Coordinates of C-alpha atoms in Angstrom, one line a residue:
M6 CA 18.6 115.4 114.6
L7 CA 20.4 112.8 116.2
R8 CA 23.4 113.4 118.2
L9 CA 25.4 110.8 119.5
R10 CA 28.3 111.3 121.9
T11 CA 31.1 108.7 120.9
M12 CA 34.8 108.2 121.6
S13 CA 36.6 105.5 120.4
T14 CA 39.9 103.9 118.8
F15 CA 40.0 100.4 116.9
R16 CA 40.5 98.8 120.3
G17 CA 37.1 100.7 121.7
A18 CA 34.4 99.1 123.9
C19 CA 31.3 100.8 123.1
S20 CA 28.2 100.9 126.0
R21 CA 24.5 102.3 125.5
R22 CA 22.5 103.9 127.6
V23 CA 19.1 106.1 128.1
D24 CA 19.7 109.9 128.0
P25 CA 16.9 111.9 128.9
S26 CA 18.2 115.1 128.1
P27 CA 17.1 117.2 125.2
D28 CA 19.4 118.2 122.3
R29 CA 20.4 121.8 122.9
R30 CA 20.5 122.4 119.3
T31 CA 17.1 121.3 118.8
P32 CA 15.0 122.1 121.9
G33 CA 12.3 119.4 122.7
H34 CA 13.8 116.5 120.7
I35 CA 14.9 114.0 123.0
L36 CA 17.7 111.9 122.3
P37 CA 16.6 108.2 122.8
Q38 CA 20.1 106.5 123.5
V39 CA 23.5 107.4 123.6
W40 CA 26.7 105.2 122.3
R41 CA 29.7 105.9 124.2
C42 CA 33.1 104.3 123.3
V43 CA 36.5 104.5 125.3
D44 CA 40.0 104.9 124.4
G45 CA 40.9 101.3 124.7
P46 CA 39.1 97.9 126.1
T47 CA 37.8 98.6 130.0
E48 CA 38.3 96.3 132.7
G49 CA 35.9 93.4 132.7
G50 CA 35.4 93.8 129.5
P51 CA 32.4 96.6 127.5
R52 CA 30.0 98.2 129.9
E53 CA 26.3 98.2 128.7
D54 CA 23.3 99.5 130.8
P55 CA 21.2 96.3 131.7
R56 CA 18.0 98.5 130.9
V57 CA 18.7 98.6 127.2
S58 CA 19.6 94.8 125.1
A59 CA 22.7 95.3 123.0
P60 CA 22.1 95.8 119.1
T61 CA 22.4 93.6 116.4
R62 CA 25.8 94.5 114.3
P63 CA 25.1 95.8 110.8
P64 CA 26.9 94.4 108.0
A65 CA 30.3 96.1 107.7
P66 CA 30.5 98.9 104.9
A67 CA 33.0 99.2 102.1
W68 CA 34.9 102.2 102.9
G69 CA 37.8 104.4 101.6
V70 CA 39.4 107.1 102.9
V71 CA 39.9 111.1 101.4
V72 CA 42.7 112.8 102.9
P73 CA 43.2 116.5 101.9
A74 CA 46.5 117.3 102.5
G75 CA 47.4 120.5 100.7
G76 CA 47.1 123.4 103.2
R77 CA 49.8 125.9 103.2
G78 CA 50.3 126.3 106.4
S79 CA 50.3 129.8 106.6
R80 CA 50.6 130.4 110.3
L81 CA 53.9 127.9 110.2
G82 CA 55.4 130.1 107.8
G83 CA 54.1 128.3 104.7
V84 CA 55.6 124.7 105.9
D85 CA 54.1 121.6 104.5
K86 CA 52.0 120.3 107.7
P87 CA 51.2 116.8 106.8
A88 CA 55.1 116.4 106.7
L89 CA 55.9 117.7 109.9
D90 CA 57.8 115.4 112.1
L91 CA 56.3 113.8 115.3
G92 CA 58.5 111.3 116.9
G93 CA 60.6 110.7 113.5
R94 CA 57.7 110.4 111.1
G95 CA 55.6 112.8 109.3
L96 CA 51.8 113.4 110.6
L97 CA 50.4 112.2 107.4
E98 CA 52.4 109.0 108.0
H99 CA 51.1 108.4 111.2
L100 CA 47.4 108.8 110.0
L101 CA 47.6 106.5 107.6
D102 CA 49.6 103.9 109.6
G103 CA 46.2 104.0 111.8
L104 CA 44.3 102.7 109.2
P105 CA 43.3 99.4 108.5
A106 CA 45.8 97.7 105.9
G107 CA 43.9 97.1 102.5
V108 CA 41.9 100.7 102.8
P109 CA 41.8 102.6 99.8
V110 CA 43.2 106.2 100.0
A111 CA 42.8 109.0 98.0
L112 CA 45.6 111.3 98.7
V113 CA 44.9 115.0 97.8
G114 CA 47.8 117.5 97.6
P115 CA 51.1 118.2 96.3
P116 CA 53.5 115.3 95.4
R117 CA 55.3 114.3 98.7
P118 CA 57.3 111.1 99.7
L119 CA 55.7 108.9 101.5
A120 CA 57.1 105.8 103.2
L121 CA 54.1 103.9 104.0
E122 CA 52.5 104.2 100.5
V123 CA 53.9 100.4 99.5
D124 CA 51.8 98.9 102.6
R125 CA 48.4 100.6 101.4
P126 CA 46.5 101.5 98.0
V127 CA 47.2 105.4 98.2
L128 CA 46.1 107.1 95.0
R129 CA 47.3 110.7 94.4
C130 CA 45.3 113.5 93.0
R131 CA 45.2 117.4 93.2
E132 CA 42.3 119.6 93.8
E133 CA 41.4 121.9 90.8
P134 CA 42.9 124.5 90.9
P135 CA 45.7 123.7 93.0
G136 CA 45.2 125.2 96.5
G137 CA 41.3 125.2 95.6
G138 CA 40.6 124.9 99.3
P139 CA 38.9 122.2 101.2
A140 CA 35.5 121.5 99.1
A141 CA 37.5 121.4 96.2
A142 CA 39.9 118.9 97.7
L143 CA 37.0 116.6 98.8
A144 CA 35.7 116.7 95.5
A145 CA 39.0 115.5 93.7
G146 CA 39.0 113.0 96.3
V147 CA 35.8 111.2 96.0
A148 CA 36.5 111.5 92.2
T149 CA 39.8 109.6 92.4
L150 CA 38.3 106.9 94.8
L151 CA 35.3 106.1 92.8
A152 CA 37.3 106.0 89.9
G153 CA 40.0 104.0 91.0
A154 CA 40.7 100.5 90.5
V155 CA 41.3 99.4 94.0
P156 CA 38.5 97.2 95.9
A157 CA 37.2 99.2 99.0
A158 CA 38.0 97.7 102.6
R159 CA 35.3 96.2 104.7
G160 CA 35.1 96.6 108.4
D161 CA 35.3 92.9 108.6
G162 CA 38.6 92.9 106.8
L163 CA 37.3 91.4 103.5
A164 CA 37.6 93.0 100.0
Q165 CA 34.5 93.8 97.7
D166 CA 34.0 96.2 94.6
G167 CA 32.2 99.4 95.1
L168 CA 32.3 101.9 97.6
D169 CA 29.5 102.5 100.3
V170 CA 31.2 104.9 102.5
V171 CA 33.6 107.8 102.1
V172 CA 35.6 108.7 105.4
V173 CA 37.5 112.2 105.3
L174 CA 40.3 112.7 107.6
P175 CA 42.8 115.5 107.4
G176 CA 46.4 115.0 106.4
D177 CA 47.7 116.8 110.0
A178 CA 45.7 114.8 112.4
P179 CA 47.9 111.9 113.2
H180 CA 45.4 110.2 115.2
A181 CA 42.4 111.1 113.7
A182 CA 42.2 107.4 112.2
A183 CA 41.0 106.3 115.9
A184 CA 37.7 108.1 115.3
V185 CA 36.8 106.2 112.2
P186 CA 34.9 103.3 114.0
A187 CA 32.5 105.6 115.8
L188 CA 31.8 107.3 112.7
L189 CA 31.1 104.3 110.7
S190 CA 29.0 102.8 113.5
A191 CA 26.9 105.8 114.1
L192 CA 26.5 106.3 110.2
S193 CA 25.3 102.3 110.0
R194 CA 22.8 102.7 112.9
S195 CA 21.4 105.9 111.2
P196 CA 19.9 104.6 107.9
G197 CA 18.2 107.9 107.2
A198 CA 21.7 109.7 107.7
E199 CA 23.7 110.9 104.8
A200 CA 26.6 111.9 106.8
A201 CA 28.1 111.2 110.3
V202 CA 30.5 114.2 111.8
A203 CA 32.6 114.7 114.7
V204 CA 32.0 117.2 117.3
D205 CA 34.9 118.4 119.7
A206 CA 33.9 119.1 123.4
G207 CA 32.2 122.7 122.5
G208 CA 29.8 121.1 120.2
R209 CA 32.1 122.3 117.0
R210 CA 31.7 120.3 113.8
Q211 CA 35.2 119.0 112.7
V212 CA 34.1 118.9 109.3
L213 CA 37.2 117.2 107.9
V214 CA 36.5 114.3 110.4
A215 CA 33.7 112.9 109.0
A216 CA 31.8 109.6 107.1
H217 CA 29.5 110.1 104.2
R218 CA 27.6 107.8 102.3
A219 CA 29.3 107.5 99.0
G220 CA 26.4 108.3 96.3
A221 CA 24.9 111.2 98.7
L222 CA 28.6 112.7 98.8
A223 CA 29.1 112.1 95.1
G224 CA 25.6 113.9 94.5
R225 CA 26.4 117.1 96.5
V226 CA 29.6 117.3 95.0
A227 CA 28.2 117.3 91.6
E228 CA 25.2 119.7 92.6
L229 CA 27.3 122.3 94.1
G230 CA 30.1 122.3 91.3
R231 CA 27.1 122.9 88.7
E232 CA 25.7 125.8 90.5
Q233 CA 28.7 127.6 91.8
G234 CA 32.1 125.8 91.4
L235 CA 33.9 124.4 94.5
A236 CA 36.9 126.5 94.4
G237 CA 37.5 128.5 97.6
L238 CA 34.4 126.8 99.2
P239 CA 34.6 125.4 103.0
A240 CA 34.2 121.8 103.6
A241 CA 30.9 122.3 105.3
R242 CA 29.1 123.1 102.4
L243 CA 29.2 119.3 101.3
L244 CA 27.4 118.5 104.7
P245 CA 23.6 117.6 104.2
P246 CA 21.1 119.2 106.0
A247 CA 20.8 118.5 109.9
D248 CA 18.1 116.1 109.5
R249 CA 20.0 113.8 107.7
L250 CA 23.2 114.4 109.9
V251 CA 24.6 112.4 112.8
E252 CA 27.0 114.2 115.0
V253 CA 29.7 112.2 117.2
A254 CA 31.4 113.6 120.0
V255 CA 35.2 112.7 119.4
D256 CA 37.8 113.0 122.0
A257 CA 39.9 116.3 121.8
D258 CA 43.1 113.8 121.4
L259 CA 41.9 112.1 118.4
L260 CA 41.1 115.6 116.6
A261 CA 44.4 117.2 117.4
D262 CA 45.6 119.0 114.3
V263 CA 48.4 121.5 113.5
D264 CA 48.0 125.2 113.2
S265 CA 50.4 126.8 115.1
P266 CA 53.7 126.2 116.7
G267 CA 51.8 125.6 120.0
D268 CA 50.1 123.0 118.2
L269 CA 52.9 121.1 117.2
E270 CA 54.3 121.0 120.8
R271 CA 50.9 119.7 122.2
L272 CA 51.1 116.7 119.7
E273 CA 54.4 116.1 120.8
H274 CA 53.6 115.8 123.9
L275 CA 50.6 113.7 123.2
H276 CA 52.6 111.7 121.3
R277 CA 54.7 110.7 123.9
L278 CA 52.0 109.8 126.3
R279 CA 50.3 107.8 123.7
R280 CA 53.4 105.7 123.2
A281 CA 54.0 105.7 127.0
R282 CA 50.6 103.8 127.6
G283 CA 51.0 101.6 124.3
A284 CA 47.8 103.6 122.8
G285 CA 48.1 103.7 119.0
P286 CA 51.1 103.2 116.4
A287 CA 54.5 104.9 117.8

């Protein structure tokens, strides 16, 4: 399994270096290269190890986004987490505003007002049954994206029919969209991989921050649905086997979500810091 340690925003600059350390999860497997992206441009432009030549940029994939946004927030008294206020706007609105214009989004969850809906194609759907859990939400979102009459967005800003990649982002992680370029880059540079998933500083997979090849994910959804149904299953059940999975280390600030009042306080502090340094939408 290839692991890429990466941090990025849409303004990120990337470099590559040789890393001789073995992968701790697969003893004896040597990592041939590590991609590292930083949050924002670096002084003097991108840094690159002179020992390694820059790669050829692959064609940009057509991609859309599934946003599971139906969590009940039981530890927050049943509040609608994606609608929680952060700097005068909902967490979900911050997330969507971090995506390029024109990217199709399948929003999975109960009906809710959305100020940004007019600015981007948003397809609404519900998991079956309602409240059926993350795997059921992903299945509903994938089906909606693949059936939706919206062109998929390309990384180069053009539009085309069809969908190569499905990106998954949680509705209560307002800065997670900044991890998308790193996920797409990792997947495009790993032709044998079916998905790229974010990992935190402790090496834990954040399965709701991921990029999947659309056909492979649709196949896993169909197979698991036939075998046992998707209700109540975790989203991790829709990840491919380890030898077809790329892990991408993402900065904790981009993965921050809300599961407790303390999490919301930390997000508010982070939001103030990001506004002060001009990183991301206000």
